[in-house]
CSV table of C-alpha atoms in Angstrom, one decimal:
chain,number,residue,atom,x,y,z
D,1,SER,CA,-67.6,-174.0,-14.0
D,2,CYS,CA,-65.5,-172.0,-11.9
D,3,SER,CA,-64.2,-170.1,-14.7
D,4,TRP,CA,-67.7,-169.3,-16.2
D,5,CYS,CA,-68.8,-168.1,-12.9
D,6,LEU,CA,-66.0,-165.7,-12.7
D,7,ARG,CA,-66.6,-164.4,-16.2
D,8,PHE,CA,-70.5,-164.3,-15.3
D,9,GLY,CA,-69.6,-162.0,-12.2
D,10,ALA,CA,-67.1,-159.8,-14.0
D,11,THR,CA,-69.6,-159.5,-16.8
D,12,VAL,CA,-72.5,-158.6,-14.2
D,13,SER,CA,-70.2,-156.4,-12.5
D,14,LEU,CA,-69.2,-154.7,-15.9
D,15,MET,CA,-72.8,-154.5,-16.7
D,16,SER,CA,-73.6,-152.7,-13.2
D,17,ARG,CA,-70.8,-150.0,-13.8
D,18,LEU,CA,-71.9,-149.4,-17.1
D,19,HIS,CA,-75.4,-148.7,-16.0
D,20,LYS,CA,-74.3,-146.4,-13.2
D,21,ASN,CA,-71.8,-144.8,-15.8
D,22,SER,CA,-74.8,-144.2,-18.2
D,23,TYR,CA,-76.9,-143.0,-15.6
D,24,THR,CA,-74.1,-140.6,-14.7
D,25,LEU,CA,-73.8,-139.7,-18.5
D,26,GLN,CA,-77.4,-139.0,-18.5
D,27,SER,CA,-77.2,-136.9,-15.5
D,28,ASP,CA,-74.4,-135.1,-16.7
D,29,THR,CA,-76.0,-134.4,-20.0
D,30,ALA,CA,-79.0,-133.1,-18.6
D,31,GLN,CA,-76.3,-130.7,-16.6
D,32,LEU,CA,-74.9,-129.7,-19.6
D,33,GLN,CA,-78.0,-129.2,-21.4
D,34,ARG,CA,-79.0,-126.9,-18.6
D,35,ASP,CA,-75.6,-125.1,-18.9
D,36,ASN,CA,-76.1,-124.8,-22.4
D,37,ASP,CA,-79.6,-123.0,-21.9
D,38,TYR,CA,-78.2,-120.8,-19.4
D,39,LEU,CA,-75.1,-119.9,-21.4
D,40,ARG,CA,-77.6,-119.3,-24.5
D,41,ASP,CA,-79.6,-117.0,-22.4
D,42,SER,CA,-76.5,-115.2,-20.8
D,43,LYS,CA,-75.2,-114.9,-24.6
D,44,ALA,CA,-78.7,-113.3,-25.6
D,45,ASP,CA,-78.3,-111.0,-22.6
D,46,LEU,CA,-74.9,-109.9,-23.5
D,47,GLU,CA,-75.7,-109.4,-27.0
D,48,ARG,CA,-78.8,-107.2,-26.0
D,49,GLU,CA,-76.1,-105.5,-23.8
D,50,VAL,CA,-73.5,-105.1,-26.5
D,51,ALA,CA,-76.5,-103.8,-28.9
D,52,GLU,CA,-77.2,-101.3,-26.2
D,53,LEU,CA,-73.5,-100.3,-25.3
D,54,ARG,CA,-72.5,-100.0,-29.2
D,55,PRO,CA,-74.0,-96.5,-29.5
D,56,GLU,CA,-72.4,-95.6,-26.4
D,57,ARG,CA,-69.2,-96.9,-27.5
D,58,ASP,CA,-69.4,-95.1,-30.7
D,59,GLU,CA,-70.5,-92.0,-28.8
D,60,LEU,CA,-67.4,-92.3,-26.6
D,61,ARG,CA,-65.0,-92.9,-29.7
D,62,ARG,CA,-66.4,-89.9,-31.3
D,63,GLU,CA,-65.5,-88.3,-27.7
D,64,LEU,CA,-62.4,-89.7,-27.4
D,65,SER,CA,-61.4,-88.7,-30.9
D,66,SER,CA,-62.6,-85.2,-30.2
D,67,LYS,CA,-60.5,-85.2,-27.1
D,68,ARG,CA,-57.4,-86.4,-28.9
D,69,VAL,CA,-58.0,-83.1,-31.4
D,70,ALA,CA,-58.2,-81.1,-28.3
D,71,SER,CA,-55.3,-82.5,-26.8
D,72,THR,CA,-53.2,-81.7,-29.7
D,73,GLU,CA,-54.6,-78.3,-29.8
D,74,LEU,CA,-53.7,-78.0,-26.0
D,75,GLU,CA,-50.1,-79.4,-26.7
D,76,ALA,CA,-49.9,-76.7,-29.7
D,77,VAL,CA,-51.0,-74.1,-27.5
D,78,ALA,CA,-48.7,-75.4,-24.4
D,79,ARG,CA,-45.6,-75.4,-26.7
D,80,GLU,CA,-46.5,-71.8,-28.0
D,81,LYS,CA,-47.0,-70.9,-24.4
D,82,ARG,CA,-43.7,-71.8,-23.8
D,83,VAL,CA,-42.2,-70.2,-26.9
D,84,LEU,CA,-44.2,-66.8,-25.5
D,85,GLU,CA,-42.7,-67.3,-22.0
D,86,GLN,CA,-39.4,-67.7,-23.5
D,87,HIS,CA,-39.7,-64.4,-25.5
D,88,LYS,CA,-41.2,-62.9,-22.6
D,89,ASN,CA,-38.4,-63.7,-20.3
D,90,THR,CA,-36.0,-62.3,-23.4
D,91,LEU,CA,-37.8,-59.1,-23.6
D,92,ALA,CA,-37.9,-58.9,-19.9
D,93,VAL,CA,-34.0,-59.1,-19.8
D,94,HIS,CA,-34.1,-56.6,-22.6
D,95,ILE,CA,-36.3,-54.0,-20.9
D,96,ASP,CA,-34.3,-54.2,-17.7
D,97,ASP,CA,-31.2,-53.7,-20.0
D,98,LEU,CA,-32.8,-50.5,-21.5
D,99,GLU,CA,-34.3,-49.1,-18.3
D,100,SER,CA,-30.8,-49.5,-16.8
D,101,ARG,CA,-29.3,-47.6,-19.8
D,102,ILE,CA,-32.0,-45.1,-19.6
D,103,GLU,CA,-31.3,-44.5,-16.1
D,104,GLN,CA,-27.7,-44.2,-16.5
D,105,LEU,CA,-28.5,-41.7,-19.3
D,106,THR,CA,-30.5,-39.8,-17.5
D,107,SER,CA,-28.2,-39.8,-14.5
D,108,ALA,CA,-25.2,-39.0,-17.0
D,109,GLN,CA,-27.3,-36.2,-18.4
D,110,LYS,CA,-27.8,-34.8,-15.2
D,111,THR,CA,-24.2,-34.7,-14.6
D,112,GLN,CA,-22.8,-33.9,-18.0
D,113,THR,CA,-21.5,-30.6,-18.7
D,114,PRO,CA,-22.6,-28.4,-21.5
D,115,PHE,CA,-18.8,-27.5,-21.7
D,116,PRO,CA,-16.8,-30.8,-22.1
D,117,ALA,CA,-13.5,-29.5,-23.2
D,118,MET,CA,-13.5,-26.6,-20.8
D,119,SER,CA,-14.7,-28.9,-18.1
D,120,LEU,CA,-11.8,-31.8,-18.9
D,121,MET,CA,-9.5,-28.7,-18.1
D,122,ASP,CA,-10.8,-28.5,-14.4
D,123,SER,CA,-9.6,-32.0,-13.7
D,124,GLU,CA,-6.9,-32.5,-16.3
D,125,ARG,CA,-3.6,-33.0,-14.6
D,126,ASP,CA,-1.7,-31.1,-17.3
D,127,TYR,CA,-3.9,-28.1,-16.8
D,128,ARG,CA,-3.8,-28.3,-12.9
D,129,ALA,CA,0.1,-28.8,-12.3
D,130,ARG,CA,1.7,-25.3,-11.6
D,131,MET,CA,5.2,-24.9,-12.7
D,132,ASP,CA,8.1,-22.7,-11.9
D,133,LEU,CA,8.5,-19.5,-13.7
D,134,ASP,CA,11.0,-17.2,-14.4
D,135,GLU,CA,11.5,-13.5,-13.5
D,136,VAL,CA,11.7,-10.8,-16.1
D,137,PRO,CA,14.9,-8.9,-15.6
D,138,ASP,CA,15.1,-5.2,-16.2
D,139,LEU,CA,13.7,-4.5,-19.3
D,140,GLU,CA,16.5,-3.4,-21.3
D,141,THR,CA,18.1,-6.7,-20.9
D,142,PHE,CA,15.1,-8.5,-21.2
D,143,ALA,CA,14.4,-6.7,-24.7
D,144,SER,CA,17.9,-7.7,-26.0
D,145,GLN,CA,17.6,-11.4,-24.9
D,146,LEU,CA,14.1,-11.6,-26.2
D,147,GLN,CA,15.3,-10.8,-29.7
D,148,HIS,CA,17.7,-13.8,-29.5
D,149,ARG,CA,15.2,-15.9,-28.0
D,150,ILE,CA,12.5,-15.2,-31.1
D,151,ALA,CA,15.1,-15.6,-33.7
D,152,LYS,CA,15.5,-19.2,-32.3
D,153,ALA,CA,11.9,-19.9,-31.2
D,154,GLU,CA,11.1,-21.7,-34.6
D,155,LYS,CA,12.6,-24.9,-35.0
D,156,TYR,CA,13.2,-24.9,-39.1
D,157,VAL,CA,13.6,-21.2,-39.5
D,158,GLU,CA,15.4,-18.2,-37.9
D,159,LEU,CA,13.6,-14.8,-37.5
D,160,PHE,CA,15.5,-11.6,-37.6
D,161,TYR,CA,13.4,-8.8,-35.8
D,162,PRO,CA,15.3,-5.6,-35.4
D,163,ILE,CA,15.5,-4.5,-31.7
D,164,GLU,CA,13.5,-1.3,-32.4
D,165,ASP,CA,10.4,-3.8,-33.3
D,166,ILE,CA,11.1,-5.8,-29.8
D,167,ARG,CA,10.8,-2.6,-28.1
D,168,VAL,CA,7.7,-1.4,-29.6
D,169,LEU,CA,6.2,-4.7,-29.3
D,170,LEU,CA,6.8,-4.7,-25.4
D,171,GLY,CA,5.6,-1.0,-25.2
D,172,GLY,CA,2.4,-2.1,-26.9
D,173,LEU,CA,2.1,-5.1,-24.6
D,174,ALA,CA,2.1,-2.9,-21.7
D,175,MET,CA,-0.4,-0.5,-23.7
D,176,SER,CA,-3.3,-2.7,-25.1
D,177,GLN,CA,-4.5,-6.5,-25.3
D,178,LEU,CA,-5.4,-5.7,-28.6
D,179,HIS,CA,-2.5,-5.5,-31.3
D,180,VAL,CA,-2.9,-5.2,-35.1
D,181,PHE,CA,0.1,-6.2,-37.1
D,182,GLN,CA,0.0,-4.9,-40.7
D,183,GLY,CA,2.4,-5.0,-43.6
D,184,ILE,CA,2.7,-6.5,-46.9
D,185,SER,CA,2.5,-10.4,-47.0
D,186,GLY,CA,5.7,-12.1,-46.2
D,187,THR,CA,7.0,-9.7,-43.6
D,188,GLY,CA,6.8,-12.0,-40.7
D,189,LYS,CA,3.7,-10.8,-38.9
D,190,THR,CA,2.1,-14.3,-38.1
D,191,SER,CA,5.6,-15.5,-37.2
D,192,LEU,CA,6.2,-13.0,-34.7
D,193,ALA,CA,3.5,-13.5,-32.7
D,194,LYS,CA,3.9,-17.1,-32.8
D,195,ALA,CA,7.7,-16.8,-31.9
D,196,PHE,CA,6.8,-14.5,-29.0
D,197,ALA,CA,4.5,-16.8,-27.5
D,198,LYS,CA,7.0,-19.6,-27.6
D,199,ALA,CA,10.1,-17.2,-26.4
D,200,MET,CA,7.9,-16.2,-23.3
D,201,GLY,CA,7.0,-20.1,-22.6
D,202,GLY,CA,2.9,-19.2,-23.1
D,203,PHE,CA,0.8,-20.9,-25.5
D,204,CYS,CA,-0.3,-19.3,-29.1
D,205,THR,CA,-3.9,-20.4,-30.5
D,206,ASP,CA,-3.8,-19.8,-33.9
D,207,ILE,CA,-7.3,-18.7,-35.4
D,208,ALA,CA,-8.1,-18.3,-39.3
D,209,VAL,CA,-10.6,-15.4,-39.7
D,210,GLN,CA,-13.2,-16.4,-42.4
D,211,ALA,CA,-14.8,-13.8,-44.7
D,212,GLY,CA,-18.4,-14.8,-43.8
D,213,TRP,CA,-17.9,-14.0,-40.0
D,214,ARG,CA,-20.5,-11.6,-38.5
D,215,ASP,CA,-20.7,-12.1,-35.1
D,216,ARG,CA,-19.0,-13.4,-31.6
D,217,ASP,CA,-20.4,-17.0,-32.1
D,218,ASP,CA,-18.0,-17.4,-35.2
D,219,LEU,CA,-15.1,-16.7,-32.6
D,220,LEU,CA,-16.7,-18.3,-29.3
D,221,GLY,CA,-19.1,-21.0,-30.6
D,222,HIS,CA,-22.8,-21.3,-29.7
D,223,TYR,CA,-25.1,-23.1,-27.5
D,224,ASN,CA,-27.4,-25.9,-28.6
D,225,ALA,CA,-30.4,-26.0,-26.8
D,226,PHE,CA,-31.8,-29.3,-28.0
D,227,GLU,CA,-28.2,-31.1,-27.2
D,228,ARG,CA,-27.6,-29.1,-24.1
D,229,ARG,CA,-24.2,-28.5,-25.2
D,230,PHE,CA,-22.1,-25.6,-25.6
D,231,TYR,CA,-20.0,-25.9,-29.2
D,232,GLU,CA,-16.7,-24.6,-28.0
D,233,LYS,CA,-14.3,-23.0,-30.4
D,234,ASP,CA,-10.7,-22.4,-30.2
D,235,CYS,CA,-10.8,-19.0,-29.0
D,236,LEU,CA,-13.4,-19.9,-26.1
D,237,GLN,CA,-11.0,-22.7,-25.1
D,238,ALA,CA,-8.0,-20.5,-25.0
D,239,LEU,CA,-9.7,-17.8,-22.8
D,240,TYR,CA,-10.1,-20.5,-20.5
D,241,LYS,CA,-7.0,-22.3,-20.7
D,242,ALA,CA,-5.1,-19.1,-19.8
D,243,GLN,CA,-7.0,-19.0,-16.4
D,244,THR,CA,-6.0,-22.7,-15.4
D,245,PRO,CA,-3.1,-23.0,-12.5
D,246,ARG,CA,-0.7,-24.2,-15.5
D,247,TRP,CA,-1.1,-21.2,-17.7
D,248,GLU,CA,-2.7,-18.6,-15.5
D,249,ASP,CA,0.8,-16.6,-15.1
D,250,THR,CA,2.0,-17.3,-18.4
D,251,CYS,CA,2.1,-14.8,-21.5
D,252,ASN,CA,-0.4,-16.4,-24.0
D,253,ILE,CA,-1.6,-15.3,-27.5
D,254,ILE,CA,-4.7,-15.4,-29.3
D,255,LEU,CA,-3.6,-15.0,-33.0
D,256,LEU,CA,-6.4,-13.7,-35.4
D,257,ASP,CA,-5.0,-14.7,-38.5
D,258,GLU,CA,-6.1,-12.0,-41.4
D,259,MET,CA,-8.3,-10.6,-38.9
D,260,ASN,CA,-9.7,-8.0,-41.6
D,261,LEU,CA,-11.3,-10.5,-43.9
D,262,SER,CA,-14.1,-9.9,-42.0
D,263,ARG,CA,-15.1,-6.8,-39.7
D,264,PRO,CA,-13.7,-7.2,-36.3
D,265,GLU,CA,-16.2,-4.4,-35.5
D,266,GLN,CA,-19.0,-7.0,-35.9
D,267,TYR,CA,-17.4,-10.2,-34.9
D,268,PHE,CA,-14.7,-9.0,-32.2
D,269,ALA,CA,-17.4,-6.1,-30.8
D,270,GLU,CA,-18.0,-7.7,-27.4
D,271,PHE,CA,-14.1,-8.1,-26.9
D,272,LEU,CA,-13.5,-4.4,-27.6
D,273,SER,CA,-16.2,-3.3,-25.2
D,274,ALA,CA,-14.6,-5.9,-22.5
D,275,LEU,CA,-11.0,-4.6,-22.9
D,276,GLU,CA,-12.1,-1.2,-22.2
D,277,LYS,CA,-13.1,-1.9,-18.6
D,278,ASN,CA,-10.3,-1.1,-16.2
D,279,ASN,CA,-11.3,-3.4,-13.7
D,280,PRO,CA,-10.0,-6.9,-15.2
D,281,ASP,CA,-12.5,-9.0,-13.1
D,282,GLU,CA,-15.3,-7.0,-15.0
D,283,ARG,CA,-13.9,-8.3,-18.7
D,284,LEU,CA,-16.8,-10.9,-19.0
D,285,ILE,CA,-18.5,-11.9,-22.2
D,286,SER,CA,-21.7,-13.9,-21.7
D,287,LEU,CA,-22.1,-17.0,-23.5
D,288,SER,CA,-25.7,-17.9,-22.2
D,289,GLU,CA,-28.6,-15.6,-21.3
D,290,THR,CA,-29.2,-18.0,-18.4
D,291,LEU,CA,-27.3,-20.0,-16.0
D,292,LEU,CA,-26.2,-23.4,-17.6
D,293,SER,CA,-26.2,-26.3,-15.3
D,294,ASN,CA,-22.8,-28.3,-14.4
D,295,ALA,CA,-20.7,-25.2,-16.1
D,296,PRO,CA,-16.9,-25.2,-15.9
D,297,ALA,CA,-15.7,-24.1,-12.5
D,298,MET,CA,-13.9,-20.8,-13.6
D,299,LEU,CA,-17.1,-19.6,-15.6
D,300,GLY,CA,-18.6,-16.2,-14.1
D,301,GLU,CA,-22.2,-17.0,-12.9
D,302,GLY,CA,-21.8,-20.5,-14.8
D,303,ARG,CA,-22.3,-18.5,-18.3
D,304,LYS,CA,-19.7,-15.8,-18.4
D,305,ILE,CA,-16.1,-16.4,-19.7
D,306,ARG,CA,-13.5,-13.7,-18.6
D,307,VAL,CA,-10.9,-12.3,-20.9
D,308,PRO,CA,-7.9,-12.6,-18.8
D,309,ALA,CA,-5.2,-10.0,-18.5
D,310,ASN,CA,-2.6,-12.7,-19.5
D,311,VAL,CA,-3.9,-13.0,-23.0
D,312,TRP,CA,-3.0,-10.9,-25.9
D,313,PHE,CA,-5.0,-10.9,-29.3
D,314,ILE,CA,-2.8,-10.2,-31.9
D,315,GLY,CA,-4.5,-9.6,-35.7
D,316,THR,CA,-2.8,-9.7,-38.6
D,317,ALA,CA,-3.8,-7.3,-41.3
D,318,ASN,CA,-3.2,-7.3,-45.1
D,319,HIS,CA,-4.6,-4.6,-47.1
D,320,ASP,CA,-5.8,-5.7,-50.6
D,321,GLU,CA,-8.9,-5.9,-52.4
D,322,THR,CA,-9.7,-9.0,-50.4
D,323,THR,CA,-9.7,-7.0,-47.2
D,324,ASN,CA,-11.8,-4.7,-45.2
D,325,GLU,CA,-10.3,-1.6,-43.7
D,326,LEU,CA,-10.3,-1.6,-39.9
D,327,ALA,CA,-12.7,1.0,-38.4
D,328,ASP,CA,-11.5,3.8,-36.0
D,329,LYS,CA,-13.1,2.0,-33.0
D,330,THR,CA,-10.4,-0.8,-33.7
D,331,TYR,CA,-7.3,1.2,-34.4
D,332,ASP,CA,-8.0,3.4,-31.3
D,333,ARG,CA,-8.1,0.8,-28.9
D,334,ALA,CA,-5.3,-1.3,-30.2
D,335,HIS,CA,-1.6,-0.9,-30.6
D,336,VAL,CA,-0.7,-1.0,-34.1
D,337,MET,CA,2.6,-2.1,-35.4
D,338,THR,CA,3.7,-2.0,-39.3
D,339,LEU,CA,6.2,-4.7,-40.2
D,340,PRO,CA,8.4,-4.1,-43.1
D,341,LYS,CA,10.6,-7.0,-44.9
D,342,GLN,CA,12.9,-7.9,-42.5
D,343,ASP,CA,16.2,-8.2,-44.0
D,344,LYS,CA,19.0,-7.1,-41.0
D,345,ARG,CA,20.6,-10.3,-40.1
D,346,PHE,CA,22.4,-10.6,-36.5
D,347,THR,CA,24.5,-13.5,-34.8
D,348,ILE,CA,22.0,-15.1,-32.5
D,349,LYS,CA,23.0,-15.3,-29.0
D,350,PRO,CA,22.2,-18.8,-27.7
D,351,PHE,CA,19.8,-18.8,-24.6
D,352,GLU,CA,18.4,-21.5,-22.6
D,353,PRO,CA,14.3,-21.9,-23.0
D,354,ALA,CA,12.7,-19.9,-20.3
D,355,ASN,CA,9.1,-19.7,-19.2
D,356,TYR,CA,8.5,-15.9,-18.1
D,357,SER,CA,6.1,-15.2,-15.4
D,358,TYR,CA,3.1,-12.7,-16.8
D,359,ARG,CA,3.1,-11.1,-13.3
D,360,SER,CA,6.8,-10.3,-13.1
D,361,LEU,CA,6.5,-8.7,-16.8
D,362,ARG,CA,3.5,-7.0,-15.5
D,363,LYS,CA,5.6,-5.5,-12.6
D,364,ALA,CA,8.3,-4.6,-14.7
D,365,PHE,CA,6.0,-2.5,-16.8
D,366,GLY,CA,4.7,-0.9,-13.7
D,367,LYS,CA,8.2,-0.2,-12.4
D,368,ALA,CA,9.0,1.7,-16.0
D,369,ARG,CA,5.9,3.8,-15.5
D,370,ALA,CA,6.7,4.7,-12.1
D,371,GLU,CA,10.5,5.7,-13.0
D,372,HIS,CA,9.2,7.8,-16.1
D,373,LYS,CA,5.7,9.0,-15.5
D,374,GLU,CA,6.7,12.5,-14.8
D,375,GLU,CA,9.1,12.6,-17.8
D,376,VAL,CA,6.3,11.6,-19.8
D,377,ILE,CA,3.7,13.9,-18.4
D,378,LYS,CA,6.0,16.8,-19.1
D,379,LEU,CA,6.4,15.7,-22.7
D,380,LEU,CA,2.7,15.6,-23.3
D,381,LYS,CA,2.0,18.7,-21.5
D,382,ASP,CA,4.6,20.4,-24.0
D,383,LEU,CA,2.9,18.7,-26.9
D,384,THR,CA,-0.5,20.0,-25.8
D,385,GLY,CA,0.6,23.5,-25.7
D,386,ASP,CA,2.7,23.2,-29.0
D,387,ALA,CA,1.6,24.7,-32.3
D,388,PHE,CA,1.6,21.6,-33.7
D,389,THR,CA,-1.4,20.3,-31.7
D,390,GLU,CA,-3.1,23.6,-32.4
D,391,GLN,CA,-2.8,23.0,-36.1
D,392,LEU,CA,-4.2,19.1,-35.7
D,393,GLY,CA,-7.4,21.0,-33.9
D,394,SER,CA,-7.9,23.6,-36.4
D,395,GLN,CA,-6.9,22.0,-39.8
D,396,PHE,CA,-7.7,18.4,-38.9
D,397,GLU,CA,-10.5,18.6,-35.9
D,398,LEU,CA,-8.1,16.2,-34.0
D,399,GLY,CA,-6.8,16.3,-30.5
D,400,TRP,CA,-5.4,14.5,-27.7
D,401,GLY,CA,-8.2,12.5,-25.8
D,402,ASN,CA,-7.9,10.7,-22.4
D,403,ARG,CA,-7.4,7.4,-24.4
D,404,PHE,CA,-4.1,8.7,-26.1
D,405,GLU,CA,-2.9,10.2,-22.6
D,406,LYS,CA,-3.3,6.8,-20.9
D,407,GLN,CA,-2.0,4.7,-23.9
D,408,ALA,CA,1.1,7.1,-23.9
D,409,LEU,CA,1.7,7.0,-20.0
D,410,ASP,CA,1.8,3.0,-20.7
D,411,PHE,CA,3.5,2.8,-23.7
D,412,ILE,CA,6.4,5.6,-23.4
D,413,PRO,CA,8.0,4.3,-20.2
D,414,VAL,CA,8.3,1.2,-21.3
D,415,MET,CA,10.1,1.9,-24.3
D,416,LEU,CA,12.4,4.2,-22.3
D,417,ALA,CA,12.8,1.1,-20.0
D,418,CYS,CA,13.8,-1.1,-23.0
D,419,GLY,CA,16.6,1.5,-24.3
D,420,ALA,CA,14.5,3.6,-26.7
D,421,SER,CA,14.3,7.2,-26.6
D,422,SER,CA,11.4,9.2,-25.8
D,423,GLY,CA,11.1,10.7,-29.4
D,424,GLU,CA,11.4,7.2,-31.0
D,425,ALA,CA,8.4,6.2,-28.6
D,426,LEU,CA,6.3,9.3,-29.1
D,427,ASP,CA,7.1,9.0,-33.2
D,428,HIS,CA,5.5,5.5,-32.8
D,429,LEU,CA,2.4,6.7,-31.2
D,430,LEU,CA,2.0,9.5,-33.5
D,431,ALA,CA,2.3,7.5,-36.9
D,432,THR,CA,-0.1,4.9,-35.5
D,433,ARG,CA,-2.8,6.7,-33.9
D,434,ILE,CA,-2.8,10.3,-35.6
D,435,MET,CA,-0.9,10.1,-38.7
D,436,ARG,CA,-2.3,7.0,-39.9
D,437,PRO,CA,-5.0,7.0,-43.3
D,438,GLY,CA,-8.1,8.4,-42.3
D,439,LYS,CA,-6.9,10.9,-39.5
D,440,VAL,CA,-4.3,13.1,-40.7
D,441,THR,CA,-3.2,11.3,-44.2
D,442,GLY,CA,-5.4,9.6,-46.7
D,443,ARG,CA,-8.0,12.9,-46.7
D,444,TYR,CA,-9.4,14.8,-49.6
D,445,ASN,CA,-10.1,17.5,-47.9
D,446,VAL,CA,-6.9,18.9,-46.7
D,447,SER,CA,-4.2,20.5,-49.2
D,448,ALA,CA,-0.8,19.6,-49.9
D,449,GLU,CA,0.3,23.0,-48.1
D,450,THR,CA,-1.5,22.3,-45.0
D,451,LEU,CA,0.3,19.1,-44.5
D,452,ARG,CA,3.6,20.9,-45.1
D,453,ASN,CA,2.6,23.1,-42.5
D,454,LEU,CA,1.9,20.4,-40.4
D,455,LYS,CA,5.2,18.6,-40.9
D,456,GLY,CA,6.9,22.0,-40.4
D,457,ALA,CA,5.3,22.2,-37.0
D,458,LEU,CA,5.9,18.7,-36.0
D,459,GLU,CA,9.7,19.4,-36.9
D,460,GLU,CA,9.9,22.4,-34.7
D,461,PHE,CA,8.3,20.6,-31.4
D,462,TRP,CA,10.9,17.9,-32.1
D,463,ILE,CA,13.6,20.9,-31.6
D,464,SER,CA,11.7,22.7,-28.9
D,465,ALA,CA,11.2,19.6,-26.7
D,466,ASP,CA,14.8,18.5,-27.4
D,467,LEU,CA,13.8,15.0,-28.7
D,468,ALA,CA,16.3,12.9,-29.8
D,469,GLY,CA,16.5,12.2,-33.7
D,470,ASP,CA,13.7,12.8,-36.1
D,471,PRO,CA,10.0,11.7,-36.2
D,472,ARG,CA,10.7,9.3,-39.1
D,473,LYS,CA,7.7,7.1,-39.1
D,474,SER,CA,5.5,10.4,-38.9
D,475,MET,CA,7.3,12.2,-41.5
D,476,GLU,CA,7.4,9.3,-44.1
D,477,LEU,CA,3.6,9.2,-43.7
D,478,LEU,CA,3.2,12.9,-44.3
D,479,GLU,CA,5.9,13.3,-47.2
D,480,ALA,CA,4.0,10.3,-48.8
D,481,ASP,CA,0.5,12.1,-48.5
D,482,ILE,CA,1.9,15.4,-49.8
D,483,ARG,CA,3.3,13.7,-52.9
D,484,ARG,CA,-0.1,12.0,-53.5
D,485,LEU,CA,-2.0,15.4,-53.1
D,486,ASP,CA,0.7,16.9,-55.3
D,487,GLY,CA,0.0,14.0,-57.9
D,488,ARG,CA,3.4,12.4,-57.6
D,489,SER,CA,4.1,8.9,-56.9
């Protein structure tokens, strides 16, 4: 009974709990039902919102896609911009470099000289340094020494010129700055000019004359206005070189090799005019019509080259079918030497190399002129009043002009000082200035008898003037022309 009571109590208690739990479950179920209804309503609301947002989402997707494309394009543009900026920077560097180079070239052009070779001589040490020069001894001793110095001037060949030719050469140097060495090929015309310059310690500029030369530009060069540059030929450079401190007191030669391949009266005309001026400072040749900026220091007025007194022009002349005869204008202003084939050898005396002063040589010439001036004046006076001169005037229409008298006063005294006789000196002048072809000889309007009469008058003058020896050179020319007119070879 007690156990039943316990089981009954437990059953009642269990049923009570079940009833309570059932109530609770019902209450929870109702709550869950309400929650479920709420969620359904929320789901319906959300579905409506999703339906409403879906078009907006699609629009945003389309917009995003468009913006992605735009972003890609922007990135490409940005990359292109970076590349262009790099190119710009590179171009900027090149532009700066070009501007710098242009500025340098412009500055260089402003300071650039139109005469590069001559301007270099203004600053080059070899041209600016002076050197000690030797004094010329008395002319007779000097002529003898010069003969032997010329003989050994060239390295690989010995040159034998008779003392008579050396004396004539020195007399010619005193007489004129223009010389013509003529004779058959192989007689040593070119060699004498070069050897003389070496023996004197000066320079020799060798210029090969061309058959097509027509004016001074062929000899000096020309100015190119576009390039603002003067193309300086060797002759022009030599004229300037002779005025530099290194060479201004040396004896220098400009050699016109085969000068009569063209006509000196054309390409050398301005030189012929310049050399006629008594004042050496006025012997100027214009290189340009106007002043050239940054011209070399020693150009007169920035455009004129001076023909310095310490330069002699020596032209060699062959006479054949390829050459031109020199005009009287050239012959009258030049000292002419006819060189025969050299076959007289002598024992060469050794001398130490020397560098002779031009001023010293000119001083020796002046001394000789002062010492022998009266003697030469008397000789010319006797010649002027002689029957020989009368025949020259009446039969050949020739006379003694001022140029001949001046040349004789320069030439004959130096010949005498060198050891020659007055007859030898006068004979050379007569042969080269009066008896040469075109003057007395080589004419067709005079007879052989007229030439014989002139020859006799010359011989009589030689006796009356008490001149040593015979006028050999003049006589040879007269006798050869008499044979021509007589029809004899």
